[in-house]
PDB file of C-alpha atoms in Angstrom:
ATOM      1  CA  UNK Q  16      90.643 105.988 110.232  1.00 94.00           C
ATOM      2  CA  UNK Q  17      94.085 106.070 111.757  1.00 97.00           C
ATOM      3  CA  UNK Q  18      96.560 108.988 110.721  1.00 98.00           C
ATOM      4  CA  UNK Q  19      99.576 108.524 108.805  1.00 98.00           C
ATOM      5  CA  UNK Q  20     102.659 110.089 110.136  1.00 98.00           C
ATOM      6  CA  UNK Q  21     104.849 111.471 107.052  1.00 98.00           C
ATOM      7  CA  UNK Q  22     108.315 112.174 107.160  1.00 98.00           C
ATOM      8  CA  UNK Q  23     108.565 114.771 104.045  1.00 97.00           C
ATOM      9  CA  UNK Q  24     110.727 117.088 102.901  1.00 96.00           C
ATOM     10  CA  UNK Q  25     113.317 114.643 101.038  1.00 93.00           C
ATOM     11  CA  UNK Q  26     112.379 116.438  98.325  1.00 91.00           C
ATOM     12  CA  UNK Q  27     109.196 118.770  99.310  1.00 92.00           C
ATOM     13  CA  UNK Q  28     108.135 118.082  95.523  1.00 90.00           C
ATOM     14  CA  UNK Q  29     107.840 114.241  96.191  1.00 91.00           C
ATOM     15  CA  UNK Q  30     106.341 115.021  99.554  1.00 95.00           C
ATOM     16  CA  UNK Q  31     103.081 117.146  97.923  1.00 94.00           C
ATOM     17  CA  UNK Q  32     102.626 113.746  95.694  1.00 94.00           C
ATOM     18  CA  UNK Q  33     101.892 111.732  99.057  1.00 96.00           C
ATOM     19  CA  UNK Q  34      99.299 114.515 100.506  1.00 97.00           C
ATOM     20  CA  UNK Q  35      97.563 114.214  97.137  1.00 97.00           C
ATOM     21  CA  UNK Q  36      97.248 110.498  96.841  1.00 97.00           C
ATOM     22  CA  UNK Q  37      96.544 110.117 100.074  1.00 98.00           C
ATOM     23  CA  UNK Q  38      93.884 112.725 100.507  1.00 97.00           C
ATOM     24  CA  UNK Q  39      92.546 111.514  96.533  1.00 97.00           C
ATOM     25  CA  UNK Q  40      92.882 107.555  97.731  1.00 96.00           C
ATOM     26  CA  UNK Q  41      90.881 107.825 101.370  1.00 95.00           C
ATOM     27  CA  UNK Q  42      87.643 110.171  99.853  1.00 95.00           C
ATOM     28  CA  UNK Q  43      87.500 107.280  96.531  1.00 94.00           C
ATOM     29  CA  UNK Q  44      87.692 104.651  99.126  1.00 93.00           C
ATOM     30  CA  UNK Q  45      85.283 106.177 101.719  1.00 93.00           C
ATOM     31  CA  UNK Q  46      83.330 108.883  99.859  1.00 93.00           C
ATOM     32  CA  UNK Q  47      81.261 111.517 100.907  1.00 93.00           C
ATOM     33  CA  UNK Q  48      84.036 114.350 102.432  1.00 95.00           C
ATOM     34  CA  UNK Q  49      86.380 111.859 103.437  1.00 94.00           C
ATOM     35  CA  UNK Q  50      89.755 112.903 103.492  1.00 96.00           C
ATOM     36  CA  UNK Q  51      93.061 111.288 104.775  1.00 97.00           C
ATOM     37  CA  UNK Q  52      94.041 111.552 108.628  1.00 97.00           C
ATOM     38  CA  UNK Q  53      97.724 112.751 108.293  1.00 98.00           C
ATOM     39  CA  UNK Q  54     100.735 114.440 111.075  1.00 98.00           C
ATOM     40  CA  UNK Q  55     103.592 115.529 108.436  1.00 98.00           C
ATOM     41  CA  UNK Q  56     107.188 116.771 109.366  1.00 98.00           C
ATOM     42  CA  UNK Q  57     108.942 118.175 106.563  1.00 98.00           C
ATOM     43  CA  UNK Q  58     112.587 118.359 107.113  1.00 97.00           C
ATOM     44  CA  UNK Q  59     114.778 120.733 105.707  1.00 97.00           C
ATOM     45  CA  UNK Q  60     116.986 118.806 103.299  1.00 95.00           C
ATOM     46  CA  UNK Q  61     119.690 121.111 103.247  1.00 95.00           C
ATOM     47  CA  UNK Q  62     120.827 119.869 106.447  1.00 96.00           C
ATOM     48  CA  UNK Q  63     120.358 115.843 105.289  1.00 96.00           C
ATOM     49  CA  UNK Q  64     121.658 116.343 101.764  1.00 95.00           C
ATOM     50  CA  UNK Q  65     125.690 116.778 103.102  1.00 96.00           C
ATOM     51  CA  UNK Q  66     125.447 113.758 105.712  1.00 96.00           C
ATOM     52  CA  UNK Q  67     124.595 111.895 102.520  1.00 95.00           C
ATOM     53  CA  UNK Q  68     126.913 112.903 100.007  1.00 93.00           C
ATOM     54  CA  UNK Q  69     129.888 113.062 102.985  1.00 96.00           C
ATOM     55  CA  UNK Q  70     128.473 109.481 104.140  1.00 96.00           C
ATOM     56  CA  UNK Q  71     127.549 110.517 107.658  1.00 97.00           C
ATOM     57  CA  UNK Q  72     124.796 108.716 107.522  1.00 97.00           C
ATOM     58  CA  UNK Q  73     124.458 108.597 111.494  1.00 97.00           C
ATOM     59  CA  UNK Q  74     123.957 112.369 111.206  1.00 98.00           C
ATOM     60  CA  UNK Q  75     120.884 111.820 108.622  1.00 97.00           C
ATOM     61  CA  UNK Q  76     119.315 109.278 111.103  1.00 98.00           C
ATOM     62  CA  UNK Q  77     119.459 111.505 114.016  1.00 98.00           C
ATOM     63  CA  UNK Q  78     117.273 113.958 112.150  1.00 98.00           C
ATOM     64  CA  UNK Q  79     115.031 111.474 111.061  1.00 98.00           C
ATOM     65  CA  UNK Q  80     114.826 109.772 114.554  1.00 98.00           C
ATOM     66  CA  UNK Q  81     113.873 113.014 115.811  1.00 98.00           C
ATOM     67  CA  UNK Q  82     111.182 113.284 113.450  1.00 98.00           C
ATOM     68  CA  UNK Q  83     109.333 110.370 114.095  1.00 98.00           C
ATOM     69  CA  UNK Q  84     109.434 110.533 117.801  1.00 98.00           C
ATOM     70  CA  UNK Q  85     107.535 113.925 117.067  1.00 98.00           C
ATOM     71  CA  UNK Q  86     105.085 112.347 115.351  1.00 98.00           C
ATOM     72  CA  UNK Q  87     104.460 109.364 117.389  1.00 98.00           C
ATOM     73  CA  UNK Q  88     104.033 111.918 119.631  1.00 98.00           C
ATOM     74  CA  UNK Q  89     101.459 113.889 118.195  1.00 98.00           C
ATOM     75  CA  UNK Q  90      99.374 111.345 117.861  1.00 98.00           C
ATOM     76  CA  UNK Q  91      99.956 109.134 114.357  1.00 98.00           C
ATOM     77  CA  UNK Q  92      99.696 105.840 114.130  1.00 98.00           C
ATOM     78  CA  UNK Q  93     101.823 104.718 111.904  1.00 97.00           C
ATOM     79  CA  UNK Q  94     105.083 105.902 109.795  1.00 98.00           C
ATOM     80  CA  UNK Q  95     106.059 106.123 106.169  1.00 98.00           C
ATOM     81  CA  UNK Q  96     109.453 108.021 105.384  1.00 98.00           C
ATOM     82  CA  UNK Q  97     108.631 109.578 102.352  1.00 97.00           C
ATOM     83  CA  UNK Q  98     111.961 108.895 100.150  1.00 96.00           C
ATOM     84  CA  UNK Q  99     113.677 105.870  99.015  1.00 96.00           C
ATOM     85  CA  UNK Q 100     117.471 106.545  99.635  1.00 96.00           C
ATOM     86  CA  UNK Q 101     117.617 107.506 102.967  1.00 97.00           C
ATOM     87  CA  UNK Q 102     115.324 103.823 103.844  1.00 98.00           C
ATOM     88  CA  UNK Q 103     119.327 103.117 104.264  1.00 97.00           C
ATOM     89  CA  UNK Q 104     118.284 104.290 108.052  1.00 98.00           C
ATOM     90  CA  UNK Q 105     115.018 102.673 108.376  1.00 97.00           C
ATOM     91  CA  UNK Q 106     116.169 100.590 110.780  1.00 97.00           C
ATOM     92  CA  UNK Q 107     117.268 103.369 113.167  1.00 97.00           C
ATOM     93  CA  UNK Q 108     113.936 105.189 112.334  1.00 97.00           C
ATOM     94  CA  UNK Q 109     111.966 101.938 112.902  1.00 97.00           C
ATOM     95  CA  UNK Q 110     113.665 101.575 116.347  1.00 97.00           C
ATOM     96  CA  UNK Q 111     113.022 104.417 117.666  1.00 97.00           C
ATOM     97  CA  UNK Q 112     109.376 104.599 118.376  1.00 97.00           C
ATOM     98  CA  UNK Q 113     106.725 101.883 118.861  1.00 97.00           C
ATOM     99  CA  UNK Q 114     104.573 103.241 115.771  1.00 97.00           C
ATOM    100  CA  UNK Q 115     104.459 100.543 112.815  1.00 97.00           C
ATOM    101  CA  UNK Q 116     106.704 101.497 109.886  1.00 97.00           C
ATOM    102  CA  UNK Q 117     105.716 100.708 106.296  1.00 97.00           C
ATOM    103  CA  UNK Q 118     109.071  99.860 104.788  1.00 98.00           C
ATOM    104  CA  UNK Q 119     108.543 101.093 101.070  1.00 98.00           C
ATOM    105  CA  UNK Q 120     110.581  98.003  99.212  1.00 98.00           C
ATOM    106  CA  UNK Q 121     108.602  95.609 100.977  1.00 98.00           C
ATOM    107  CA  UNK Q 122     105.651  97.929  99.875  1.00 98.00           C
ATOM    108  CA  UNK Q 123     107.086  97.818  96.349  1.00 98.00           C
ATOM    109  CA  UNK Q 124     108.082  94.315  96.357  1.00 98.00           C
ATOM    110  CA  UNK Q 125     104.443  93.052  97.119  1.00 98.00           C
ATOM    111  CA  UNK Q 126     103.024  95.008  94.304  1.00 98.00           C
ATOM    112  CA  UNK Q 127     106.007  93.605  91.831  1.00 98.00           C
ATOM    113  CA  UNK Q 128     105.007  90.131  93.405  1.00 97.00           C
ATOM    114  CA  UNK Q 129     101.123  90.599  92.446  1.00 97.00           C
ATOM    115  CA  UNK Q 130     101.839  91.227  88.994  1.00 97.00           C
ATOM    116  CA  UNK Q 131     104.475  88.108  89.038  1.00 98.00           C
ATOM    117  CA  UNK Q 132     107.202  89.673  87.374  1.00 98.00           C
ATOM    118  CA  UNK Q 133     110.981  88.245  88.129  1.00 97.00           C
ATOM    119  CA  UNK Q 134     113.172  90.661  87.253  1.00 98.00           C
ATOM    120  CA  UNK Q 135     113.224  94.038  87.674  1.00 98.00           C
ATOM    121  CA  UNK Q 136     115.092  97.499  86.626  1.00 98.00           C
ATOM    122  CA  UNK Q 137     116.064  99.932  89.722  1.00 98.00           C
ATOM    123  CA  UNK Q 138     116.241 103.872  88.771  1.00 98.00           C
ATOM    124  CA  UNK Q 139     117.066 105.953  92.166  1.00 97.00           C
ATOM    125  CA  UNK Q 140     119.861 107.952  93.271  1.00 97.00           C
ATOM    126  CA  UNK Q 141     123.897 106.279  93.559  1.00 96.00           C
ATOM    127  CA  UNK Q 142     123.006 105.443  96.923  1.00 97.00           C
ATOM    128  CA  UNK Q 143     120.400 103.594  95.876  1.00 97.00           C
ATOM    129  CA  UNK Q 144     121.293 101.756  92.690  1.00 98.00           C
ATOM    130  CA  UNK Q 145     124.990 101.255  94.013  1.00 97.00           C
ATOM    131  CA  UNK Q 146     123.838 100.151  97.453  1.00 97.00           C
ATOM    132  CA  UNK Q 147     121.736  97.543  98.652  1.00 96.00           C
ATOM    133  CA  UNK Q 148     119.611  98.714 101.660  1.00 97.00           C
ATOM    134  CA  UNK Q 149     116.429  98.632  98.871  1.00 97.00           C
ATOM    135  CA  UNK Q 150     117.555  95.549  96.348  1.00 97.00           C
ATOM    136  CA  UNK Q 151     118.586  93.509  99.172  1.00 97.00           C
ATOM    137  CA  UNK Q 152     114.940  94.297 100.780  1.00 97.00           C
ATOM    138  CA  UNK Q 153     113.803  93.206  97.257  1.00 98.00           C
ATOM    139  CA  UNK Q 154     115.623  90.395  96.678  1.00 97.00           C
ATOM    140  CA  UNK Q 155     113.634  88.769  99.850  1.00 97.00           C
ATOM    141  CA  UNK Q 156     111.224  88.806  96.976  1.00 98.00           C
ATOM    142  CA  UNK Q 157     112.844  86.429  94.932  1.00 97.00           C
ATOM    143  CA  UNK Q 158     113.186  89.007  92.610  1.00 98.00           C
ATOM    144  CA  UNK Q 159     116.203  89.715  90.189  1.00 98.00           C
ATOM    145  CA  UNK Q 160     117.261  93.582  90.503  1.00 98.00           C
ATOM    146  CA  UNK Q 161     119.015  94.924  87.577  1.00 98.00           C
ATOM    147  CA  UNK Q 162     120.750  98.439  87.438  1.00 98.00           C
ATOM    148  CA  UNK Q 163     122.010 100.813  84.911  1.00 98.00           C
ATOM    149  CA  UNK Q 164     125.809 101.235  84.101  1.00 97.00           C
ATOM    150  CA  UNK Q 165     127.829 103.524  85.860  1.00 97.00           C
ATOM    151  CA  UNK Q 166     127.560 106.369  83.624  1.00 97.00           C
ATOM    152  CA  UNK Q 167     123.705 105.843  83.675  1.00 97.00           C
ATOM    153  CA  UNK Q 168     123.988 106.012  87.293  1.00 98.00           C
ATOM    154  CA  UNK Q 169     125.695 109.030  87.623  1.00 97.00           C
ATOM    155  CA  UNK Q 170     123.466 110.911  84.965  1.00 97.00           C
ATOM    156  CA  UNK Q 171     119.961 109.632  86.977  1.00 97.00           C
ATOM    157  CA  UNK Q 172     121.756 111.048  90.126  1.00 97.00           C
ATOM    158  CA  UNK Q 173     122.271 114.303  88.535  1.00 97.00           C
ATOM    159  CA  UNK Q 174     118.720 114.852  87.154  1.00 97.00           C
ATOM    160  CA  UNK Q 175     117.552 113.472  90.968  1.00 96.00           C
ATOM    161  CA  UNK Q 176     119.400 115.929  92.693  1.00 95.00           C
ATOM    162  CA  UNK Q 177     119.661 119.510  90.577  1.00 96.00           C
ATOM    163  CA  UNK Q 178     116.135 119.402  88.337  1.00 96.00           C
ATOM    164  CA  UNK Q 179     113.563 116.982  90.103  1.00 94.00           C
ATOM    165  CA  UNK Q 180     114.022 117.963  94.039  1.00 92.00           C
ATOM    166  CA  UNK Q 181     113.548 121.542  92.581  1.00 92.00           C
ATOM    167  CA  UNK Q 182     110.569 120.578  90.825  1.00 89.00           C
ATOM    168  CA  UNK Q 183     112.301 120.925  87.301  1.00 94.00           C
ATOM    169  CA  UNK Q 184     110.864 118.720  84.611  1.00 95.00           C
ATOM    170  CA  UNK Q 185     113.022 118.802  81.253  1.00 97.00           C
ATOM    171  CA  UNK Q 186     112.175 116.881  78.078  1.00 97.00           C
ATOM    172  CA  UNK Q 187     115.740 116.085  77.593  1.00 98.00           C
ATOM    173  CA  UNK Q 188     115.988 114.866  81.087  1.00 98.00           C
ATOM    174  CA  UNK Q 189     113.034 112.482  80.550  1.00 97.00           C
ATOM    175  CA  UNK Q 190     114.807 111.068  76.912  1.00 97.00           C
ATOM    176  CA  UNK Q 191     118.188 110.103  79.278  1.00 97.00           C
ATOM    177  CA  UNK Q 192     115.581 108.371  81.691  1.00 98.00           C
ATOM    178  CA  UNK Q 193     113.746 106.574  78.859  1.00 98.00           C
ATOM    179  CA  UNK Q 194     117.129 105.395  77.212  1.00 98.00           C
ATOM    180  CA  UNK Q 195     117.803 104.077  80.795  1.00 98.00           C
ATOM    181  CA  UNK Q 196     114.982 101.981  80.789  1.00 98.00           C
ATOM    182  CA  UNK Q 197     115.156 100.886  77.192  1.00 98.00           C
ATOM    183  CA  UNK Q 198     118.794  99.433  78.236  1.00 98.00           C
ATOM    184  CA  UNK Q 199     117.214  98.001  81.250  1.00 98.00           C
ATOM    185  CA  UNK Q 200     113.924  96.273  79.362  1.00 98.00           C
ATOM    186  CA  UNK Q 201     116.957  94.816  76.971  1.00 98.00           C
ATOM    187  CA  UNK Q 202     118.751  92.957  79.793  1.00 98.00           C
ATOM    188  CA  UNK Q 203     115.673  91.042  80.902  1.00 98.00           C
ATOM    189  CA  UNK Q 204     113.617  93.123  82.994  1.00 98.00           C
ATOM    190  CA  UNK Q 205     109.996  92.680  83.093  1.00 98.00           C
ATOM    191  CA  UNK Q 206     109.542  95.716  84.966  1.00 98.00           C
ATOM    192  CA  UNK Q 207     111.092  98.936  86.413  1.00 98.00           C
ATOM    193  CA  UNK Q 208     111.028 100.120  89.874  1.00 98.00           C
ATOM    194  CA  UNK Q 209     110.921 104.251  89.927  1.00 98.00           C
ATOM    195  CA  UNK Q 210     113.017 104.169  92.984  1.00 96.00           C
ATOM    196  CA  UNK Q 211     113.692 107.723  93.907  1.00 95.00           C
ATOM    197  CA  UNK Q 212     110.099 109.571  94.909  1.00 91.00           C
ATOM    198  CA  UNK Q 213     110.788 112.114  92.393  1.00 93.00           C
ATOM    199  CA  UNK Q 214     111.013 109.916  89.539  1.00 96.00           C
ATOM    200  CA  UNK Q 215     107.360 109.521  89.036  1.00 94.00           C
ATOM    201  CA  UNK Q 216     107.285 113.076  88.006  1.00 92.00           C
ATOM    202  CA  UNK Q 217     109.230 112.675  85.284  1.00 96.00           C
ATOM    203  CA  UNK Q 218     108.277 108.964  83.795  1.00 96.00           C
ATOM    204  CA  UNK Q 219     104.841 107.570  83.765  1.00 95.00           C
ATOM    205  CA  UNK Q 220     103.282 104.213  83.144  1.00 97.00           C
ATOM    206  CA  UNK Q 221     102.490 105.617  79.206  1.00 97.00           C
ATOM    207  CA  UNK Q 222     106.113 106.355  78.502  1.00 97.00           C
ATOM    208  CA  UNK Q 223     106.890 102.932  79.173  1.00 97.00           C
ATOM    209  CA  UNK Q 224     106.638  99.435  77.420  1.00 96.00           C
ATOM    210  CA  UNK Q 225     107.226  97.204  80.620  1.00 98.00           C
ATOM    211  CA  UNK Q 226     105.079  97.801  84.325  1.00 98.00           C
ATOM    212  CA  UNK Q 227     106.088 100.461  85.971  1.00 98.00           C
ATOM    213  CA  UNK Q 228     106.459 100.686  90.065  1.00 98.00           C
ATOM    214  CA  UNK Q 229     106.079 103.918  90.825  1.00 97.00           C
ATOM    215  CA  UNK Q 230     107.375 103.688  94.755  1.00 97.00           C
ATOM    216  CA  UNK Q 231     105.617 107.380  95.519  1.00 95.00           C
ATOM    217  CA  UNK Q 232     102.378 105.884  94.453  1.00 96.00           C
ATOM    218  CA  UNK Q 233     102.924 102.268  96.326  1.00 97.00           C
ATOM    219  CA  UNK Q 234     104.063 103.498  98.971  1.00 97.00           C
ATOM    220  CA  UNK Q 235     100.921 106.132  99.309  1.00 97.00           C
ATOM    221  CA  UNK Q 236      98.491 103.458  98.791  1.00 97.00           C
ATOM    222  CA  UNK Q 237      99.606 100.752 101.095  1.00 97.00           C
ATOM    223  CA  UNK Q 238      99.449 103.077 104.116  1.00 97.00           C
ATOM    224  CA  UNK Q 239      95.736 104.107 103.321  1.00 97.00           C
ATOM    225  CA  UNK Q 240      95.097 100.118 103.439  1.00 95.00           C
ATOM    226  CA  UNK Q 241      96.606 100.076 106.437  1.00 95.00           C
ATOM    227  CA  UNK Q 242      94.796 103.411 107.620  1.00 95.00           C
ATOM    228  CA  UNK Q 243      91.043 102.723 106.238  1.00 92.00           C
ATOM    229  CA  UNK Q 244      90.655  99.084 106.556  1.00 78.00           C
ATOM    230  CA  UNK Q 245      89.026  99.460 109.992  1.00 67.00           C
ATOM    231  CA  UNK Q 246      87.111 102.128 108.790  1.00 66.00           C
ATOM    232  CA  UNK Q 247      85.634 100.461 106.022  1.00 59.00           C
ATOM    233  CA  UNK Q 248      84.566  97.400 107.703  1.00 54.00           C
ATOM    234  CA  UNK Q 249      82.391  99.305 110.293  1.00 56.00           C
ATOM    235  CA  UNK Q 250      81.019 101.006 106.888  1.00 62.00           C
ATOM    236  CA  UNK Q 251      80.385  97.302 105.248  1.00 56.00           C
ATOM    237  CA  UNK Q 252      78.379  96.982 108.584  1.00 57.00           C
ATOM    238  CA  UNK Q 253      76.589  99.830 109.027  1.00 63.00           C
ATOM    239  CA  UNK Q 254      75.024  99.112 105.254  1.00 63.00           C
ATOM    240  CA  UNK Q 255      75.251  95.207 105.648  1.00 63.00           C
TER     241      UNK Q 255
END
């Protein structure tokens, strides 16, 4: 099995939802007391959060950078940066060490492809929804990326940034999401892309009318392809 480097900490409450599908995917995949191989460095995210919002987004990479060269160091074999918004420095990240990097829009994208959907809502932070480092990435997908209005925008940000990276749920919180969506589903999309790792803790496939993409849970489950396929096959032989 290879192990899975994880940059965490962007929020630590998305970060524990990796560890647990990770660890839940690799022992229903392998069995017995298989677990997933994983390096994580959790950054403090009171030191990316300003470079963000004061668009010193050099300042974020460098951290990030620094990150995965420790854990190409320690031994992982490949990378997932466990947070949509700042994927607006993948390419500094994916530069900066020889590891493979699972991008999570093209993770995302393939699973929007499988299900053959067109058109899609995007719920994330401002960076995300107003910037186009992940619907750009999409759109290589031929797929159609739809947005909520600017007071929409602002109002997901908010919930993103002083309830879910805190690990605050609130039912009233989840009602502005839903609205969000229903406006979303009423422009045309055939699906809706939970594109901010914390999302998923507030919306869930049953809430919803359309697919949901939960990125968190895409994301999670295309590295353990990539981590157990090798494994499995000398499994299929060994019983074959």
């Amino acid at each position: 099995m290879k192990t899975i480097g994880l940059i965490g900490g962007m929020s630590w409450a998305s970060t524990i939802e990796y560890y647990r599908i990770l660890n839940q995917t690799a022992h229903a995949r392998l069995g017995g007391l298989h677990s997933a191989k994983i390096l994580l460095y959790s950054v403090d995210f009171a030191e990316i959060e300003p470079a963000m919002r004061e668009d010193r987004w050099a300042d974020a990479a460098r951290i990030l950078v620094d990150a995965a060269r420790r854990l190409e160091a320690g031994g992982a074999d490949l990378l997932l940066l466990c947070t949509n918004t700042l994927h607006k420095v993948a390419g500094e990240i994916e530069r900066s060490t020889r590891l493979p990097f699972l991008h999570i829009a093209d993770a995302c994208g393939d699973a929007i492809v499988a299900r053959k959907l067109k058109k899609v809502g995007l719920l994330g932070t401002r960076f995300t929804m107003e910037q186009d480092f992940i619907s750009s990435r999409l759109e290589r997908f031929n797929l159609e990326v739809l947005v909520p209005d600017a007071v929409q925008r602002a109002s997901a940000n908010r919930i993103i940034f002083e309830e879910l990276v805190h690990g605050k749920i609130l039912p009233e919180s989840k009602a502005e999401y839903l609205e969000m969506i229903r406006g979303l589903i009423g422009r045309g999309a055939e699906g809706i892309i939970l594109g901010c790792t914390e999302i998923g803790l507030l919306i869930q496939q049953a809430d919803v009318a359309v697919p949901v993409f939960d990125t968190t849970q895409i994301h999670a489950l295309a590295a353990m392809e990539m981590a157990v396929a090798e494994e499995e096959k000398v499994q299929a032989a060994k019983t074959g």
